[in-house]
CSV table of C-alpha atoms in Angstrom, one decimal:
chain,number,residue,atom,x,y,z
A,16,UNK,CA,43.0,-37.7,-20.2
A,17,UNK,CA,41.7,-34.3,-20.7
A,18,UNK,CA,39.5,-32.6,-18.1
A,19,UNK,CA,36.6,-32.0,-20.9
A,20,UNK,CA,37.1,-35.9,-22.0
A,21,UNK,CA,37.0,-36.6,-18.2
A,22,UNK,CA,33.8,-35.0,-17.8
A,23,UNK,CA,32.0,-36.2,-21.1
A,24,UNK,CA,33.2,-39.7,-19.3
A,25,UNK,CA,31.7,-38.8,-16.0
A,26,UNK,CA,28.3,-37.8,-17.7
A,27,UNK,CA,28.0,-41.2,-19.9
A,28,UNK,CA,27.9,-42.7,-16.9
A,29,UNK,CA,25.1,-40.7,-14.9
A,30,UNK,CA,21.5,-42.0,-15.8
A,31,UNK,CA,19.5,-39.9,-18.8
A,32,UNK,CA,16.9,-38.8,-16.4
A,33,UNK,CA,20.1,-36.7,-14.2
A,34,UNK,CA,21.1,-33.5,-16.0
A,35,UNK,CA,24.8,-32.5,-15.0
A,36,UNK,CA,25.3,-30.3,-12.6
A,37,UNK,CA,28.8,-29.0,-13.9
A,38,UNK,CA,26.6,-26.7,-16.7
A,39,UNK,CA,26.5,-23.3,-15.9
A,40,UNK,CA,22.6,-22.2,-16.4
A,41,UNK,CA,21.7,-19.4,-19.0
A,42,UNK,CA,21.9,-15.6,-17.9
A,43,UNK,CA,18.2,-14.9,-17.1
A,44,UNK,CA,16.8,-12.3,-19.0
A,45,UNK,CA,16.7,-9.2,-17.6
A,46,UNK,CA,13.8,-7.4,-17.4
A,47,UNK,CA,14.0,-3.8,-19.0
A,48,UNK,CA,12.7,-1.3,-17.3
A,49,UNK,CA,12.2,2.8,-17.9
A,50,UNK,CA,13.9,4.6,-15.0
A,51,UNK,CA,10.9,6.0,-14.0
A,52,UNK,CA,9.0,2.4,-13.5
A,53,UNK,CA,11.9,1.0,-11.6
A,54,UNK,CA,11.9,4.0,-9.2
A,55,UNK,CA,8.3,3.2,-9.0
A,56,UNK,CA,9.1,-0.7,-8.4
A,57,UNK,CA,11.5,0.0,-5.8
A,58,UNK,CA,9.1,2.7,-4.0
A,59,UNK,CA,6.5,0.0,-4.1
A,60,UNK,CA,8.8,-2.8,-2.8
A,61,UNK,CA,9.6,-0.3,0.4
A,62,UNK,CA,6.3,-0.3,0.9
A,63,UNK,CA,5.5,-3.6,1.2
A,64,UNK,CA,8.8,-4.0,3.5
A,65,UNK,CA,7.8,-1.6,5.8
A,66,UNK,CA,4.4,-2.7,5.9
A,67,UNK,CA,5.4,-6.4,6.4
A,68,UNK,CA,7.7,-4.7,9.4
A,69,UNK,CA,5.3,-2.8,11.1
A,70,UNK,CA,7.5,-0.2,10.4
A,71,UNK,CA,6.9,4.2,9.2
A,72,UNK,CA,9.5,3.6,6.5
A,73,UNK,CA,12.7,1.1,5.8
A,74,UNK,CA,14.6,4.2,5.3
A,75,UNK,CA,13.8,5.7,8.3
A,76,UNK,CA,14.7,2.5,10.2
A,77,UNK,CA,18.0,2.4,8.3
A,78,UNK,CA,19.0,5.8,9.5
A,79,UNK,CA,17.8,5.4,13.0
A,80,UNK,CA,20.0,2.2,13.3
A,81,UNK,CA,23.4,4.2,12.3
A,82,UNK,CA,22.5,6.8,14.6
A,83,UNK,CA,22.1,4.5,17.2
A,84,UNK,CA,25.1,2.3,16.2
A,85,UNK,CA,27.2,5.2,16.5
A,86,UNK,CA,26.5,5.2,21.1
A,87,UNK,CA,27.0,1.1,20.9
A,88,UNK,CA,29.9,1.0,22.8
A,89,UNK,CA,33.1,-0.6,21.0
A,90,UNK,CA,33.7,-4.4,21.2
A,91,UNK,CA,37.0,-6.5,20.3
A,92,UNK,CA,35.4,-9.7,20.7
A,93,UNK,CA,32.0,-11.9,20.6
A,94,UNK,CA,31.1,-13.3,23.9
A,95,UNK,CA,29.7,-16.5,24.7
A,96,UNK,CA,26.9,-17.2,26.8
A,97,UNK,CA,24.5,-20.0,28.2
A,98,UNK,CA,20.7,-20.6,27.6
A,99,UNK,CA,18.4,-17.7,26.9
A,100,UNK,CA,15.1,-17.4,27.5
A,101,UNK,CA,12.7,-15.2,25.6
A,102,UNK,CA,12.5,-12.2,27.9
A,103,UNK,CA,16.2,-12.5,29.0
A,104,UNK,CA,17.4,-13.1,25.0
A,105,UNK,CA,15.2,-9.3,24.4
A,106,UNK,CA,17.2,-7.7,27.3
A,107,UNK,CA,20.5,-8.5,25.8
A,108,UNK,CA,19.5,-7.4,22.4
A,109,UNK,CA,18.3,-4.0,23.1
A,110,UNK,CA,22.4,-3.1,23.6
A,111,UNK,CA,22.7,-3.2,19.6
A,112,UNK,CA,25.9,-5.9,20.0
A,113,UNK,CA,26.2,-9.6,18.7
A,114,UNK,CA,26.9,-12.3,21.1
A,115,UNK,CA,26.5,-16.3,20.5
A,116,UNK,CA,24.2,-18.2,22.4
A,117,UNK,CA,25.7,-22.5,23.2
A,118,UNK,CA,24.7,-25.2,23.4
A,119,UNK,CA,21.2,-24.4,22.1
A,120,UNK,CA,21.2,-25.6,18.4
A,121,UNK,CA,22.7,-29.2,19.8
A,122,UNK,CA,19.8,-29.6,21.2
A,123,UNK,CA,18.2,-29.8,17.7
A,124,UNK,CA,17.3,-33.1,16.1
A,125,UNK,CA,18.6,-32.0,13.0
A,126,UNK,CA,22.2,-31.4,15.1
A,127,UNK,CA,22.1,-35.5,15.8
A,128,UNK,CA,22.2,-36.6,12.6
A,129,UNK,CA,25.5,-37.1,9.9
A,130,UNK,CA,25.8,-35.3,6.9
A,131,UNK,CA,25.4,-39.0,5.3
A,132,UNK,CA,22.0,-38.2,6.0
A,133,UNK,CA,21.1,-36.2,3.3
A,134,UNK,CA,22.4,-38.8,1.0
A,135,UNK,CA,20.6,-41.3,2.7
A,136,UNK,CA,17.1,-39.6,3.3
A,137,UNK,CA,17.5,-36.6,1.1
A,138,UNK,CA,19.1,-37.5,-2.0
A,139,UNK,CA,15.9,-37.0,-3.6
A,140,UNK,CA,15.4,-33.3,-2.4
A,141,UNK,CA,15.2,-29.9,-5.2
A,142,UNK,CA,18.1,-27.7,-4.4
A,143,UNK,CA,19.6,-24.5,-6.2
A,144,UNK,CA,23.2,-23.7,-6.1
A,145,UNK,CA,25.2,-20.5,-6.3
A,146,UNK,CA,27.8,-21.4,-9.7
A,147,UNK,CA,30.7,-19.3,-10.4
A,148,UNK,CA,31.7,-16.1,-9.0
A,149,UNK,CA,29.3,-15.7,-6.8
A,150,UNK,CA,31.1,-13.3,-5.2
A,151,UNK,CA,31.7,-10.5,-7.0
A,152,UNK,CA,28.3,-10.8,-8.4
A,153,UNK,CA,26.6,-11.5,-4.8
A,154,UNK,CA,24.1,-9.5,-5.3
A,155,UNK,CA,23.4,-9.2,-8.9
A,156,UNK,CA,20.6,-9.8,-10.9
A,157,UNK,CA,21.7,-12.5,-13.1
A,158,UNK,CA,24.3,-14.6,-10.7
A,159,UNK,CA,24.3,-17.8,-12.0
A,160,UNK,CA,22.1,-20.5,-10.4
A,161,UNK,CA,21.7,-24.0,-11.2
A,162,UNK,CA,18.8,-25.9,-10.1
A,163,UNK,CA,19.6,-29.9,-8.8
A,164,UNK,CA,18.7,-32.8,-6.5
A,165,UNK,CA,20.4,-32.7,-3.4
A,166,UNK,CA,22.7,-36.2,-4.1
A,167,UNK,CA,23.7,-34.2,-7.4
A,168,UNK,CA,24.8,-30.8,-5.6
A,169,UNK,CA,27.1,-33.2,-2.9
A,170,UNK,CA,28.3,-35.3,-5.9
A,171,UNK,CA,29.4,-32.2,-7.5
A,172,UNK,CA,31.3,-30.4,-4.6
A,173,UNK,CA,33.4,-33.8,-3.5
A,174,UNK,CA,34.7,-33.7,-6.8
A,175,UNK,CA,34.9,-30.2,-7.4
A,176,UNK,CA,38.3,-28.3,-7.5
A,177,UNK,CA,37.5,-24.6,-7.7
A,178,UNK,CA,38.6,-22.3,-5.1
A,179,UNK,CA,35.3,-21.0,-4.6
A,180,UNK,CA,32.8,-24.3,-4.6
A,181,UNK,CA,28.9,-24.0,-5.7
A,182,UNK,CA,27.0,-23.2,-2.3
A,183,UNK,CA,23.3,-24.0,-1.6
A,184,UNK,CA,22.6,-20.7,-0.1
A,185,UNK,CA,19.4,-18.9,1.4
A,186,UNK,CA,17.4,-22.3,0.7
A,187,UNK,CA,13.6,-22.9,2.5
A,188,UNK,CA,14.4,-26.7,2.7
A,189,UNK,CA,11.2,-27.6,4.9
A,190,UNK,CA,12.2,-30.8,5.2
A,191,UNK,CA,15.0,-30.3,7.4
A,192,UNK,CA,13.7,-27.3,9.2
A,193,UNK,CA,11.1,-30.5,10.9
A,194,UNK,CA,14.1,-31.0,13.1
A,195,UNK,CA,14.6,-27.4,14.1
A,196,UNK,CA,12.8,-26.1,17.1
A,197,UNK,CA,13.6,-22.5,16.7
A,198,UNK,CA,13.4,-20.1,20.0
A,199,UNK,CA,10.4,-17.8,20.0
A,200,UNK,CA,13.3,-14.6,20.6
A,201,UNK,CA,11.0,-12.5,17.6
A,202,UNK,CA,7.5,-12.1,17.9
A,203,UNK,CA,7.6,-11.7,13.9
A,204,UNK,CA,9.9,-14.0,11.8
A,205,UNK,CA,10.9,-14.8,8.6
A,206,UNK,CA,10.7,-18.5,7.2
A,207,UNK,CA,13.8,-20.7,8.3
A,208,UNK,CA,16.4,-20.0,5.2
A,209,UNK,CA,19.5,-23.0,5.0
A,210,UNK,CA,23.3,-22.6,4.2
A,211,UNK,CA,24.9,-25.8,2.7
A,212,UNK,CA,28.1,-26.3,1.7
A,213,UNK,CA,32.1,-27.6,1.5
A,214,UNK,CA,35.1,-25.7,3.1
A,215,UNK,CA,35.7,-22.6,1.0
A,216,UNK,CA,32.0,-21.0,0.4
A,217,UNK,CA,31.7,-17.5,1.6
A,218,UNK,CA,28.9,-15.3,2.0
A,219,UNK,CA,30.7,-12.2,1.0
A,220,UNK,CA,30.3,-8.8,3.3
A,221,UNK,CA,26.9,-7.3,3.4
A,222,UNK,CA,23.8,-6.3,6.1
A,223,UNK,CA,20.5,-7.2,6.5
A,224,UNK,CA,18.4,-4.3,8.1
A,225,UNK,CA,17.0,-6.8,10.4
A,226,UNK,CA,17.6,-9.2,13.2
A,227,UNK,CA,18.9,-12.1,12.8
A,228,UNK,CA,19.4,-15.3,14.5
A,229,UNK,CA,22.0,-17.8,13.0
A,230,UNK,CA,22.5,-21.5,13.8
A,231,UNK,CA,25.6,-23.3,13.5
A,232,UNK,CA,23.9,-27.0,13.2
A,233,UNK,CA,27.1,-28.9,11.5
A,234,UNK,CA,30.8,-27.7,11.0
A,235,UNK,CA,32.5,-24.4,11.7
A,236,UNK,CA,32.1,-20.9,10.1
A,237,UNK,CA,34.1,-17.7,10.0
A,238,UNK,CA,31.9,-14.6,10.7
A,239,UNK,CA,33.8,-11.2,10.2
A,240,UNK,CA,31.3,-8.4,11.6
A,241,UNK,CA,31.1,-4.5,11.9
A,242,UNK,CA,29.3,-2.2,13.5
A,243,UNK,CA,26.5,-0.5,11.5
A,244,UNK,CA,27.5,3.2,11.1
A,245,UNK,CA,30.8,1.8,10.0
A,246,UNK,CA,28.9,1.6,6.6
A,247,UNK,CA,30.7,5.2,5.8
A,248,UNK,CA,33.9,3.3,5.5
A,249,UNK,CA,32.8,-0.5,3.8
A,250,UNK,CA,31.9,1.6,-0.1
A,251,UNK,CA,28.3,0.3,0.3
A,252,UNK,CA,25.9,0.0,-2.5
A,253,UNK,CA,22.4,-0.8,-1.8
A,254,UNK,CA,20.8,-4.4,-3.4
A,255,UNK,CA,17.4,-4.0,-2.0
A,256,UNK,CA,15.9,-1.4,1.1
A,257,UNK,CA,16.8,-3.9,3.6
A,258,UNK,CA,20.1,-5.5,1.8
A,259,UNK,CA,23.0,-3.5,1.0
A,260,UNK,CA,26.6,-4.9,-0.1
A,261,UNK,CA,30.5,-4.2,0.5
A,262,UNK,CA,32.8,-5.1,-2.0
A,263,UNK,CA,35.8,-4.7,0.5
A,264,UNK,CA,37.1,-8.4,1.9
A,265,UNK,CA,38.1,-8.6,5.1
A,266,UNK,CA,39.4,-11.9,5.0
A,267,UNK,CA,42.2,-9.7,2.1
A,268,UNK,CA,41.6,-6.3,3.0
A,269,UNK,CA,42.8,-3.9,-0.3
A,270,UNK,CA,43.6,-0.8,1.9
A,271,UNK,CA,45.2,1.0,-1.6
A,272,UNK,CA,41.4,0.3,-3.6
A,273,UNK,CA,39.3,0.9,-0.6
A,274,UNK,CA,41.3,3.3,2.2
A,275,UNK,CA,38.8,4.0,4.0
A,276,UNK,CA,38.1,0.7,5.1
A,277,UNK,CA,40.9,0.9,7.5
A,278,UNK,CA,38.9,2.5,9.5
A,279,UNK,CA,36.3,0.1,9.7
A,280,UNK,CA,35.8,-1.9,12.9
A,281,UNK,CA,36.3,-5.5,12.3
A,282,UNK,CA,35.6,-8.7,14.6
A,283,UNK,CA,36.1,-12.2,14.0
A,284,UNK,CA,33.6,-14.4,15.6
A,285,UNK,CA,34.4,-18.6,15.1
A,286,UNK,CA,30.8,-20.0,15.1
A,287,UNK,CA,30.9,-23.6,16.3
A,288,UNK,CA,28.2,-26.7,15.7
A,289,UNK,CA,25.6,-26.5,18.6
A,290,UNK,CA,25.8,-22.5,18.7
A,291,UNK,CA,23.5,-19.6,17.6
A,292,UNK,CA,25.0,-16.1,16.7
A,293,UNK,CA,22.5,-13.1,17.2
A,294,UNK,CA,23.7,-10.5,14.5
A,295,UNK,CA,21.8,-7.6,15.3
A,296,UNK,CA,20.0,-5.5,12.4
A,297,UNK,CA,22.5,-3.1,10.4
A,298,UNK,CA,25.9,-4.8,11.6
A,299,UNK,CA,27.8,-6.4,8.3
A,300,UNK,CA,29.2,-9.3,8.4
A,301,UNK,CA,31.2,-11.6,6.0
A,302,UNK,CA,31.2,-15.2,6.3
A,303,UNK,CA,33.1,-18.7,5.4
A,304,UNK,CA,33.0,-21.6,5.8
A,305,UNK,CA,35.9,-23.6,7.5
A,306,UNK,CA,35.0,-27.4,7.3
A,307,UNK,CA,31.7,-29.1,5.1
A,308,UNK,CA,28.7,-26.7,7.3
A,309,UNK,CA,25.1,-26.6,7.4
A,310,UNK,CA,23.6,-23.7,8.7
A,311,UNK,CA,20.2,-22.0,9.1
A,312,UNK,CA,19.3,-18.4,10.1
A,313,UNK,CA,15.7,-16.7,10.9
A,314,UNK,CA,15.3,-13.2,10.3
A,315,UNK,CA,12.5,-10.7,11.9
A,316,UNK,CA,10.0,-9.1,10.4
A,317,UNK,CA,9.2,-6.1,13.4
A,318,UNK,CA,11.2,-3.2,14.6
A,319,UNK,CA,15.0,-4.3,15.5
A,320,UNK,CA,15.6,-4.4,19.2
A,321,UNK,CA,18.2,-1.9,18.9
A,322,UNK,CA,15.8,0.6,18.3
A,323,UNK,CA,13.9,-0.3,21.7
A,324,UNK,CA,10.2,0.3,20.8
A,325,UNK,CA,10.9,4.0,19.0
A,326,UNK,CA,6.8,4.9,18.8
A,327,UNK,CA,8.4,7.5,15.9
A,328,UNK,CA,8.9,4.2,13.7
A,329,UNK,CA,6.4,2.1,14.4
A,330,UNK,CA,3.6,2.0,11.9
A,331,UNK,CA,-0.1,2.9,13.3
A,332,UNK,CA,-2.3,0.0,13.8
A,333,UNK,CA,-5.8,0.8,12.9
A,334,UNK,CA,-8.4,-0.4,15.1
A,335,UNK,CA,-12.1,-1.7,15.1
């Protein structure tokens, strides 16, 4: 039998009410824009970043960050340590480095339970997937999406072949963030943003130009990072003031297309269930998934540590 017949099969069997999951959604339309409204968008959206930050400008906090990068002194490997507490996570984070945290994330409720749970209690639950080639189009306007219930998205990726499976990626799933007790490390953070997905889904190399903490809750994950003034050598391109992208894979580096890049700094972190990874604003980092993984990550919304209070940076606060 065919692999389109098999499918047509497969969906005469699904209730009406359940659209299929294996249809790629529509292109959105893009909205057009004159060049000078769009350079008037994006100063408006650095704005609001910076304001949200508590920050002079996201451009100036960019630029402080590689300076700073470049005194960071060189590491070959991640460490590992125990239990942090709030003052004593701060005083590690100042140095500009990553470093994994265990033993904290098992702690979590959510850690306890099976994946069988979210069939079980969250079959029901709105998800949107990452379709296609998510990849090369990471950070594109129009990457496919397909909206689904959570019982759809898993009965999709156990059948699914593709080397590169759909991925429920930067998700606020409330209902599973009730059985996180996040650290108070930031003063300022982001809402709690969930990973889901089989072996084989990649988050492909990119920074955020904040901290971040990252919980490893179920399975393994690959995490390639590299130090932020290595940007000169990654062929960055810039998705939003606090986002920019790498099209250089680490995982299969192309030295002939991208030269350069062998002189990027690159360290392989293993992130096991139970752990946290503190990636620290401006390092890039490339990550896969090795077994079926949930994850969750936090970012802040203040100053990154690295930059250890600059008053040069920091936005007045008006008083009275």
């Amino acid at each position: 039998m065919s692999r389109a017949k098999n499918s047509a099969v497969r969906n005469q069997e699904l209730p009406q009410a359940r659209v299929s999951p294996r249809l790629l959604p529509p292109v959105p339309a893009l909205i057009s824009m004159s060049p000078e409204d769009a350079v008037a968008e994006k100063q408006r959206r650095e704005r609001k970043d910076a304001l949200v930050r508590g920050v002079t400008s996201i451009q100036e906090v960019r630029e402080a960050i590689r300076r700073v990068g470049r005194d960071i002194p060189a590491i070959s490997a991640v460490p590992r340590i125990g239990m942090l507490d709030a003052a004593a996570f701060r005083t590690r984070a100042v140095k500009g480095l990553p470093f994994v945290i265990t033993g904290l994330v098992s702690r979590w409720p959510l850690s306890a339970l099976t994946p069988q749970t979210l069939r079980d209690r969250f079959s029901n639950l709105r998800v949107r997937a990452r379709v296609g080639d998510y990849v090369n189009k990471a950070f594109a306007p129009d990457r496919a999406m397909q909206d689904m219930s959570m019982l759809e998205y898993l009965d999709l990726v156990s059948t699914d072949t593709q080397d590169l499976p759909p991925y429920l990626g930067n998700l606020e799933l409330r209902e599973l963030n009730r059985m996180c007790y996040w650290p108070r490390y930031f003063g300022k953070m982001g809402p709690p943003r969930f990973w889901l997905g089989p072996l084989g889904t990649v988050t492909p190399l990119h920074c955020d130009y904040d901290d971040n903490i990252f919980a490893q809750i179920w399975g393994t994950k690959r995490i390639f990072l590299s130090p932020p003034h290595h940007d000169e050598f990654l062929y960055t391109s810039e998705a939003n003031a606090v986002l920019f992208g790498s099209p250089f894979n680490p995982e299969a580096p192309d030295f002939e297309k991208f030269p350069l890049a062998r002189q990027a700094s690159m360290i392989e972190c293993i992130v096991n269930p139970g752990e946290l990874l503190y990636v620290p604003a401006g390092w890039y980092h490339h990550v896969r998934s090795l077994t079926f993984s949930l994850s969750a990550n936090r970012w802040a919304r203040a100053l990154p540590f690295a930059l250890n209070g600059d008053p040069s940076l920091q936005r007045m606060r008006l008083s009275g």
